[in-house]
Structure formats: structure tokens, C-alpha cells
GROMACS .gro file of C-alpha atoms in nm:
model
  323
    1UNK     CA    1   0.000   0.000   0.000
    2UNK     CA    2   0.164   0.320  -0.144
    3UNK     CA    3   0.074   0.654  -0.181
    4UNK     CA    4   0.288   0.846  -0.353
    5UNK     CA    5   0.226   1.227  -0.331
    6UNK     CA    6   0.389   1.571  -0.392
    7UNK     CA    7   0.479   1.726  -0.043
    8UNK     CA    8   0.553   1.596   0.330
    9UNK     CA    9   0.429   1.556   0.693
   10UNK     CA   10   0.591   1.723   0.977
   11UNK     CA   11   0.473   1.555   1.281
   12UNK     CA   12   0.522   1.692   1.583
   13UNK     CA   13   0.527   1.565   1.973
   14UNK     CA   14   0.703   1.327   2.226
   15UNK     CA   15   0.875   1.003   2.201
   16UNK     CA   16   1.014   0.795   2.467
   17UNK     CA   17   1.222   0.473   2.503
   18UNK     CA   18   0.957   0.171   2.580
   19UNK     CA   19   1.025  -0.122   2.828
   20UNK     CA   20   0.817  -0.423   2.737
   21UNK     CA   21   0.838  -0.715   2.910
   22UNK     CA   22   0.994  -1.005   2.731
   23UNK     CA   23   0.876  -1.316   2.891
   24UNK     CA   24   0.514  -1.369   3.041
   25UNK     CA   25   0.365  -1.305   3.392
   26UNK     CA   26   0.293  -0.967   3.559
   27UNK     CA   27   0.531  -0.666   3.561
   28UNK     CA   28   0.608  -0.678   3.841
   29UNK     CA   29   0.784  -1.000   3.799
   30UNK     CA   30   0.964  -0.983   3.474
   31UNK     CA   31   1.351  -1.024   3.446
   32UNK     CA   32   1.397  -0.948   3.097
   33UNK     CA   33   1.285  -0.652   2.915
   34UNK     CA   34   1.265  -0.544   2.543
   35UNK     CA   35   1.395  -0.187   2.446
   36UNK     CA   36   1.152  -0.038   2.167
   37UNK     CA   37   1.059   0.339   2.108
   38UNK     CA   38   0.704   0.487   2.126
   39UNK     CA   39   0.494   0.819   2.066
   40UNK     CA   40   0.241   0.899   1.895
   41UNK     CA   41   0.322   1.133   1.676
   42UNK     CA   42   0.687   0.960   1.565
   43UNK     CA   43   0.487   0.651   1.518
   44UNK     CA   44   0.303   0.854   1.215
   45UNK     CA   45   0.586   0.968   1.042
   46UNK     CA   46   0.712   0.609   1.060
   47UNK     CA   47   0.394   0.501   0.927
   48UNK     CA   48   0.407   0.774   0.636
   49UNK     CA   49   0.711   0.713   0.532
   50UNK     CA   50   0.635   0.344   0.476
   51UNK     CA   51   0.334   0.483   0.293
   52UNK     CA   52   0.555   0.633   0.033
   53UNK     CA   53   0.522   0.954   0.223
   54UNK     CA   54   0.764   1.204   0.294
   55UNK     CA   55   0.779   1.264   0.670
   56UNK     CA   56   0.967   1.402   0.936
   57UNK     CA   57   0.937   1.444   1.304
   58UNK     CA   58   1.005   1.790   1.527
   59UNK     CA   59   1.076   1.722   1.906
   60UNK     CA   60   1.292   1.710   2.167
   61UNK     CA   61   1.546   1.396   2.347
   62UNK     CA   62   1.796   1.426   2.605
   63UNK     CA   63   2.178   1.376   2.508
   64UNK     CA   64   2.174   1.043   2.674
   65UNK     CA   65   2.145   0.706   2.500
   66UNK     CA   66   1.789   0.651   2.548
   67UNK     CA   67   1.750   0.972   2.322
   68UNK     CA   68   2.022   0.847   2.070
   69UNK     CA   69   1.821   0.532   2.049
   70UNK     CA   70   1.509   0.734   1.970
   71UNK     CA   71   1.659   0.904   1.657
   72UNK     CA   72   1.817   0.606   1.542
   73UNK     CA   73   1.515   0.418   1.519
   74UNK     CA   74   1.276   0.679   1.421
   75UNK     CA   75   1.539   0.789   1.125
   76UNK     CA   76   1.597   0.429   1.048
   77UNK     CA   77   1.279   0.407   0.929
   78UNK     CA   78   1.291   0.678   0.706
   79UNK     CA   79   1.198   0.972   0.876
   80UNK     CA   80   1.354   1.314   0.864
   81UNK     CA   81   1.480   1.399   1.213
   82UNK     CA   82   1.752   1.682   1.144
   83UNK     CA   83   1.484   1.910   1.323
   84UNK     CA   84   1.501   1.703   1.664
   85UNK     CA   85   1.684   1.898   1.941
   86UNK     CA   86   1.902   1.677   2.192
   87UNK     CA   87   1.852   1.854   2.485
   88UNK     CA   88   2.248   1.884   2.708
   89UNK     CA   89   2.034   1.887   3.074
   90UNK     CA   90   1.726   1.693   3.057
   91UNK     CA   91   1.673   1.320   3.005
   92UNK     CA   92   1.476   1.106   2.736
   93UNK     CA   93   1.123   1.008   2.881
   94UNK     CA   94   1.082   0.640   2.944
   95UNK     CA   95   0.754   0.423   2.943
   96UNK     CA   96   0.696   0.063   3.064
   97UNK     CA   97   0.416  -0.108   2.947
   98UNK     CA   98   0.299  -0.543   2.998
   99UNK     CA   99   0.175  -0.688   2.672
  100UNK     CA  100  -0.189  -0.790   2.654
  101UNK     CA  101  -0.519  -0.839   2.416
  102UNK     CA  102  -0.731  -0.674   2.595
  103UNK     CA  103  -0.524  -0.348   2.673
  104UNK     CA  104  -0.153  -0.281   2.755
  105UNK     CA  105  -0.117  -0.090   3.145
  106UNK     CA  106   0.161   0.219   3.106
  107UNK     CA  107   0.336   0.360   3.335
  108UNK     CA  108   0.491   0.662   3.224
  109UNK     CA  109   0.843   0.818   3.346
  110UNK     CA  110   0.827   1.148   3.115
  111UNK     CA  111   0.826   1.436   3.395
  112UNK     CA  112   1.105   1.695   3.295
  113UNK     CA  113   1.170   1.515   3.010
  114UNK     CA  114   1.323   1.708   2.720
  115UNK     CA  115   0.996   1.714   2.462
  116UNK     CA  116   0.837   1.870   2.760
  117UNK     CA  117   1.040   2.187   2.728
  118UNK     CA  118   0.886   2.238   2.384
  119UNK     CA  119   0.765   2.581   2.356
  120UNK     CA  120   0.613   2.802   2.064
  121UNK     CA  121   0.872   2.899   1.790
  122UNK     CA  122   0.961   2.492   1.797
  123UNK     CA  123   0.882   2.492   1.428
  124UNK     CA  124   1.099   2.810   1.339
  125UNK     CA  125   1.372   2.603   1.203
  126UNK     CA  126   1.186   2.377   0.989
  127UNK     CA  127   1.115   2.442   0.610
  128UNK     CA  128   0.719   2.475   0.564
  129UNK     CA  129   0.736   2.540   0.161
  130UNK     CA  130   0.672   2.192   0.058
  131UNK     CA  131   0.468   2.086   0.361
  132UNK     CA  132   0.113   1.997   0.299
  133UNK     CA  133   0.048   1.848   0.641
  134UNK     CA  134   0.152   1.926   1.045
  135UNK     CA  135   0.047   1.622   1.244
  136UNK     CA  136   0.010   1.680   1.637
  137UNK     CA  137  -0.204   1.522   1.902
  138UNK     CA  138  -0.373   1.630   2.281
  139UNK     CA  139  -0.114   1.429   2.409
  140UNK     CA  140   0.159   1.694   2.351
  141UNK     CA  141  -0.085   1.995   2.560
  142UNK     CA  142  -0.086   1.763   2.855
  143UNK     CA  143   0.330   1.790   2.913
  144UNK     CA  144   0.372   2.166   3.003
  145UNK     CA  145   0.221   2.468   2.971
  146UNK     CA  146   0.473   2.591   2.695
  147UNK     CA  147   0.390   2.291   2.522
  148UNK     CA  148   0.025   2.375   2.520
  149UNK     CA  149   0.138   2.685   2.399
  150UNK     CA  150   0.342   2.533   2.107
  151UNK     CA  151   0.037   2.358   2.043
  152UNK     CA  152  -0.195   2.661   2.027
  153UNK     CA  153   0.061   2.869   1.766
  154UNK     CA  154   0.062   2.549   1.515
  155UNK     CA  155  -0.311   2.561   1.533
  156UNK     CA  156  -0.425   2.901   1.529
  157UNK     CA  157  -0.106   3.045   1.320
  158UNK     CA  158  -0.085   3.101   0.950
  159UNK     CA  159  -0.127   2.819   0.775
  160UNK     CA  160   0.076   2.870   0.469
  161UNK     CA  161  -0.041   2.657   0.232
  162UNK     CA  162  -0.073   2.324   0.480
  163UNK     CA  163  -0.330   2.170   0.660
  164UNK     CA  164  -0.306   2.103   1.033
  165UNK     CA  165  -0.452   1.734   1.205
  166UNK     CA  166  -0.514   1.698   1.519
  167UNK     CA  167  -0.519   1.341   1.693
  168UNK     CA  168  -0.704   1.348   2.061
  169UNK     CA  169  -0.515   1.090   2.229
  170UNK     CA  170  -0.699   1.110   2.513
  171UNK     CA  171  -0.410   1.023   2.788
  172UNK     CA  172  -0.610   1.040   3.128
  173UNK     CA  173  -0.302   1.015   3.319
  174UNK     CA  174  -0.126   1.300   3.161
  175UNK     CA  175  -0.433   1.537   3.268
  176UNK     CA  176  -0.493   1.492   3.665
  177UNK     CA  177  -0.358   1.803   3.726
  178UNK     CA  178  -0.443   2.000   3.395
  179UNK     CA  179  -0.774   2.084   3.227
  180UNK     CA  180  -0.852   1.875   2.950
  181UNK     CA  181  -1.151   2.173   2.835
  182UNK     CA  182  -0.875   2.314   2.590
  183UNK     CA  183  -0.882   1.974   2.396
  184UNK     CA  184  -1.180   2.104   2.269
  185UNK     CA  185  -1.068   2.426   2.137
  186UNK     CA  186  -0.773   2.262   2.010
  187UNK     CA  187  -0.963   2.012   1.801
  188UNK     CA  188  -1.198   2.260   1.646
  189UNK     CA  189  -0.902   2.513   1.498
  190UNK     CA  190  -0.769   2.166   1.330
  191UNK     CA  191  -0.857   2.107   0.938
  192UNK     CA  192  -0.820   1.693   1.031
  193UNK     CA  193  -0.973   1.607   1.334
  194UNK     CA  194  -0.898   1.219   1.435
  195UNK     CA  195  -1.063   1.084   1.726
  196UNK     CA  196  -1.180   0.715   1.938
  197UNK     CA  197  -1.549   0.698   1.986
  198UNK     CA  198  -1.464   0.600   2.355
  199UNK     CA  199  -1.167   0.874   2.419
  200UNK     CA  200  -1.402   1.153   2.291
  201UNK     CA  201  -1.725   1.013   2.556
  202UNK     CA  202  -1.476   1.052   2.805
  203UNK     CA  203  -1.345   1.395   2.738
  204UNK     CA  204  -1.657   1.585   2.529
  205UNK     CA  205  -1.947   1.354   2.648
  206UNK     CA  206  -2.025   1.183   2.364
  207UNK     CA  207  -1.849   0.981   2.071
  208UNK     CA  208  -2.129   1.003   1.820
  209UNK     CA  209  -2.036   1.127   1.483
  210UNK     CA  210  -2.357   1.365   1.464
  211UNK     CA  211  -2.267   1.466   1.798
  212UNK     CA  212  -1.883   1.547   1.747
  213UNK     CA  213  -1.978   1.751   1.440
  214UNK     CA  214  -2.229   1.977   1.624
  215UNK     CA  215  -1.949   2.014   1.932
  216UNK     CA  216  -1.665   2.084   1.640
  217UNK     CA  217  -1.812   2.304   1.368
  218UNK     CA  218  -1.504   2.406   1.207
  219UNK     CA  219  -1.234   2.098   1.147
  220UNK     CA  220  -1.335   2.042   0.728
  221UNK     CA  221  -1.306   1.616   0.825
  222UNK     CA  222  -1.364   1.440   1.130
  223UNK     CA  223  -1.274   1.093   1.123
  224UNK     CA  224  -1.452   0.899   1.467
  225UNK     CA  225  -1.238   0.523   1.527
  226UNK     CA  226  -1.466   0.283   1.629
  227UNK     CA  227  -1.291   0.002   1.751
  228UNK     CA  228  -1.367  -0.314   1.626
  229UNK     CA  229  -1.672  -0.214   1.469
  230UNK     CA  230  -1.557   0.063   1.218
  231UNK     CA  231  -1.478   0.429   1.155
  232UNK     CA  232  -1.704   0.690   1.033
  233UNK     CA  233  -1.591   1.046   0.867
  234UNK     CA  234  -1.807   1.340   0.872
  235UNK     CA  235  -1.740   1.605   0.591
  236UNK     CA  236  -1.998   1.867   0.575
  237UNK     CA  237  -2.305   1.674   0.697
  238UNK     CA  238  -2.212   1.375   0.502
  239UNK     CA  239  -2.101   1.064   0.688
  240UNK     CA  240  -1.887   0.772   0.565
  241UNK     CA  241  -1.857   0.459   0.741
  242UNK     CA  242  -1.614   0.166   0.740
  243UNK     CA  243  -1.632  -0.172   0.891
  244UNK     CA  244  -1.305  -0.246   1.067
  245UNK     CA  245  -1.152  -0.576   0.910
  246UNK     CA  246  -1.173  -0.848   1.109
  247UNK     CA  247  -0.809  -0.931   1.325
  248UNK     CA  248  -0.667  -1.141   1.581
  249UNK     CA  249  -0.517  -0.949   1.787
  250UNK     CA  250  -0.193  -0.944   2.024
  251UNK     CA  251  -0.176  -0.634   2.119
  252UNK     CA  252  -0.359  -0.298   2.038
  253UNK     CA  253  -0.134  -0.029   2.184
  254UNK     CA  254  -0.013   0.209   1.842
  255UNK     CA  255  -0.323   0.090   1.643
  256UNK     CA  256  -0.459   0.419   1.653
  257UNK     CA  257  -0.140   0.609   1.493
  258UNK     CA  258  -0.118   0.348   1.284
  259UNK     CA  259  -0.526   0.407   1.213
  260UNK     CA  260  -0.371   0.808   1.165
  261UNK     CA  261  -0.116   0.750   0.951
  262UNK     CA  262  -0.336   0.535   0.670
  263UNK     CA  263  -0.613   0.780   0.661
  264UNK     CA  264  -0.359   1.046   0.647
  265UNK     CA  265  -0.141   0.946   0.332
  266UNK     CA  266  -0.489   0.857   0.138
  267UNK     CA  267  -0.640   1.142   0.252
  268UNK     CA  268  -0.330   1.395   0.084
  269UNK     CA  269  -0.349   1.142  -0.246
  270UNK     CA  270  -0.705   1.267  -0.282
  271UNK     CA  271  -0.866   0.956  -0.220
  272UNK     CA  272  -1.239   0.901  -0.196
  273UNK     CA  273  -1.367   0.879   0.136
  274UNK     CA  274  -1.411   0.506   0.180
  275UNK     CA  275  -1.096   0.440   0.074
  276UNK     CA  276  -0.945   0.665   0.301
  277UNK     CA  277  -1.120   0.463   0.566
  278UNK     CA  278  -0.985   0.144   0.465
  279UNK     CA  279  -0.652   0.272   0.413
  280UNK     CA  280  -0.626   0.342   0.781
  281UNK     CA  281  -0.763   0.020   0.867
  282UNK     CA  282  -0.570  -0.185   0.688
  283UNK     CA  283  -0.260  -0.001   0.831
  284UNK     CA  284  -0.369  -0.061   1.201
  285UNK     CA  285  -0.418  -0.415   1.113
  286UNK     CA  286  -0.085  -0.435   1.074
  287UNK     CA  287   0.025  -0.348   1.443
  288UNK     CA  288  -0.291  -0.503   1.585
  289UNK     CA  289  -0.076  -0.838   1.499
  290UNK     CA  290   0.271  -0.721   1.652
  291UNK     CA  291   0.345  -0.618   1.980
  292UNK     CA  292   0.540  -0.351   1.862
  293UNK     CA  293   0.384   0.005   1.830
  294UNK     CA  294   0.480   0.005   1.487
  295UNK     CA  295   0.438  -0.354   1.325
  296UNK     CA  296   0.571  -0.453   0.962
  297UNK     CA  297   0.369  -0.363   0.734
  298UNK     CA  298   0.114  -0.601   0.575
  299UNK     CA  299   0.211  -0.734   0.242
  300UNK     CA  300   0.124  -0.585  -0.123
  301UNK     CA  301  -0.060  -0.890  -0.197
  302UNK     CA  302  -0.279  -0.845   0.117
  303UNK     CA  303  -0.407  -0.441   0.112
  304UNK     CA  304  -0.386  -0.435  -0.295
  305UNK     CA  305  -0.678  -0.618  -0.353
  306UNK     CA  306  -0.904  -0.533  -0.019
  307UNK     CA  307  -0.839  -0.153  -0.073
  308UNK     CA  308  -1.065  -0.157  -0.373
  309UNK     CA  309  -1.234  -0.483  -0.263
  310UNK     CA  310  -1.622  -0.512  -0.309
  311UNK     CA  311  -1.799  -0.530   0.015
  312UNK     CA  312  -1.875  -0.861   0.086
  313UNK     CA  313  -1.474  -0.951   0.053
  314UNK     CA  314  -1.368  -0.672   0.263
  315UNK     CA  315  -1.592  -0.806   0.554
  316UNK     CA  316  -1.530  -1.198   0.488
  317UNK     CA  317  -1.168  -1.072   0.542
  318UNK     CA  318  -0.998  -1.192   0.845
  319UNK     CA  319  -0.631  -1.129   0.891
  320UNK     CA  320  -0.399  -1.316   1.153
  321UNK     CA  321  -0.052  -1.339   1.262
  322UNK     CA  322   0.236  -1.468   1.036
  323UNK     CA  323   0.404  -1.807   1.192
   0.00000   0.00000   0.00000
């Protein structure tokens, strides 16, 4: 699955080293430990650039190896990261997380961390001209209130030719001691609004599509994940809505970036809106079956055919883990 445009991504927002556990049994527990990499954001432009997208990612890491680790791995995968400060004085953030079906627990080390000194001129430095997207998420106005800030000037500023999306990633954790009202506002000064059905009950009081559109007037697309069952966009008072495919799944954590990043690259392409849809499912598929927040990407032979499939063979497929 390719889509090959004119233009890039900049995504913007944390990433931090990832400590899964690499034998079963509860965290607590566990001897061995596998270093990966997650954020949200990062996970996007890793996602777009397998896409056939060009993509880079703006943050922050401390000069330690966690953070060296980080850029390795996100520019290993074909991501700009020339625009990523390393930070001399504060550290990489770290998250731990135990593997599981049914939802992964986090615990989150990412106080002081270096993206959390983000502030508003972080994009200053970075060549807009052949830009057509900036990528950013509510997780990012949770860290600090400079980020917040950051977050409000790539939202509200010019645009200059590029559209703006905005992923809620509703992190309740991050919030306690921060109002999560300013999601809202956030959201609606987006062009690309992509939200979970059950995130944005929890946060705006309601995850239906009509619903969301009356709460965000202005965002031109509104895509609503559904979680097993589907994903509906709302364009003008016109709805869409996609059936998810049908996956076994090992672990869901970085389905939803994944989700982000499909819909994204078929949504620059100028792809119809169903096919948008499917694009991002079929990409989330792909981690659904890894444990990894970004999983290899399904094969050619796989999303060719069910991208334009009719609909009876889109929801007779069911997709499982390679042996």
C-alpha cells in the first residue's frame, strides 16, 4: 500500500524509550525486558514514510542514549529527524508497558523530560514550503504549559499553504492536574480532526459522529475510530462509514497512529472517502498483529486487492498473525 504524493508531513510531539516485558507473567515480575521506542506522533511519520510519504518528526530527546536510540530508530525508518533537538540537561522520557489483548497498562516516566520543554517557535527552524500536512495530538498539551502553547501557535497560526490534524489521544493520566476543556478548542481550529469513539465520551461527552460535528463546527473532516466495529468520517453533513476488518489481535497499543497515519497518506493522495477509511484500517491491522507500536507492514498482496475490494470480501476478510 503506497501513496505516492507531492509534499511531506511534519509531525510533531514526544517520544520515549519503551520497556516491554519479554517473557510472560505480571510486571512486576519480569527479568527481561525489550527496548523499543514509542509516541504517537513519531509513530506517524514512521507510518508515512512506509506509505511512500515524505515525513519528518520535530521534538525534543535528552543527550543520553535513550535519546540516541530514539533518533536512530525513528530515522531508520525513514523519517527526517535533522529538526530534533538533543537537549544537554534533561533526560529522554521512558515508558513501561505489559503486553496484553485486551489493553496494555503504562506507566509513564516522562516528567522533565526534554519534549516537555517544547515551547512556541519549535517549528521556526523547519522548512514549511513543501509541507502539505503538520500532524500533532492532545497528548503533547498535557506535558507543560509551553507545550500547550506550542500547540496553540501550530493551530491558530498562519497556515501557509498546509493543513493542520489533530489526533485526541486522550491520555487520562497526563491530565490529573491540567484541564482537559482546551482539547476542545484545540480540536476545532484543526482542518483533520482524528478521534476514538470512547476517548471523545470521556473527554466531550459523547463519541457520536452527529454529535462530534455539532461540538466541532469548524475541522473540514472528522474521522470517529470505532474500535472493532468501524470508523465513520463526517465532511460537511455527510457521513462515511467503514467496517473495521476483522483481526486477531496481540496487542492494540499504536493501532490508533497506525489508524492516523493510513487515513492520512490517502487522505493527501485525494482519495475518496471510503478508501481513506480502509486505508487506515488496513494499516492498524498491521500493528494489531505485533506487539510492537509500529508492526511490519502487511504485504502488497494483502491491502492491494481489499483496498478496492467489493464489500462482501472486505468483511469476509480476516487477517492473523504470520508463523
Amino acid at each position: 500500500m503506497r501513496f505516492e504524493q507531492a509534499g511531506g508531513v511534519v509531525c510533531l510531539g514526544e517520544t520515549m524509550v519503551v520497556m516491554v516485558p519479554a517473557e510472560p507473567g505480571p510486571a512486576h515480575g519480569v527479568r527481561h525486558w525489550s527496548r523499543a521506542i514509542g509516541g504517537a506522533e513519531s509513530n506517524v511519520a514512521c507510518h508515512l514514510a512506509r506509505l511512500g510519504v515524505t515525513s519528518s518528526w520535530v521534538s525534543a530527546v535528552g543527550a543520553d542514549a535513550f535519546g540516541r536510540a530514539v533518533l536512530d530508530e525513528v530515522g531508520g525508518a525513514g523519517v527526517d529527524v535533522s529538526a530534533v533537538h538533543v537537549d544537554p540537561d534533561r533526560p529522554t522520557g521512558l515508558y513501561v508497558k505489559e503486553a496484553d489483548a485486551s489493553g496494555s497498562p503504562v506507566r509513564y516516566y516522562r516528567r522533565g523530560s526534554a519534549a516537555s520543554a517544547l515551547g512556541p517557535g519549535a517549528l521556526d527552524g523547519v522548512d514549511l514550503a513543501d509541507v502539505r500536512l503538520v500532524h500533532v495530538s492532545g497528548i503533547t498539551a498535557a506535558l507543560s504549559d509551553s507545550c500547550l502553547a506550542l500547540l496553540r501557535e501550530v493551530l491558530t497560526g498562519p497556515r501557509d499553504g498546509h493543513l493542520v490534524s489533530f489526533d485526541l489521544n486522550w491520555r487520562p493520566a497526563l491530565w490529573r492536574d491540567r484541564d482537559p476543556a482546551v482539547l476542545r478548542e484545540l480540536a476545532n481550529a484543526a482542518d483533520v480532526v482524528l478521534a476514538g469513539a470512547d476517548e471523545a465520551e470521556a473527554v466531550w461527552g459523547t463519541g457520536d459522529p452527529h454529535e462530534l460535528r455539532a461540538l466541532l463546527p469548524d475541522p473540514a473532516s472528522i474521522v470517529v475510530k470505532q474500535g472493532e466495529r468501524g470508523a465513520t468520517l463526517v465532511e460537511g453533513d455527510v457521513h462515511t462509514y467503514q467496517p473495521a476488518l476483522r483481526v486477531d489481535v496481540v496487542e492494540p497499543v499504536g493501532a490508533g497512529d497506525a489508524f492516523a497515519a493510513g487515513y492520512l497518506a490517502a487522505h493527501l493522495a485525494g482519495n475518496p472517502p471510503a478508501r481513506r477509511l480502509r486505508a487506515g484500517h488496513l494499516q492498524a491491522a498491521a500493528v494489531l498483529l505485533t506487539t510492537e507500536d509500529v508492526g511490519r507492514p502487511l504485504p502488497a498482496a494483502v491491502t492491494g486487492p481489499l483496498l478496492d475490494a467489493d464489500g462482501p470480501t472486505w468483511a469476509a476478510a480476516h487477517l492473523r498473525e504470520s508463523p
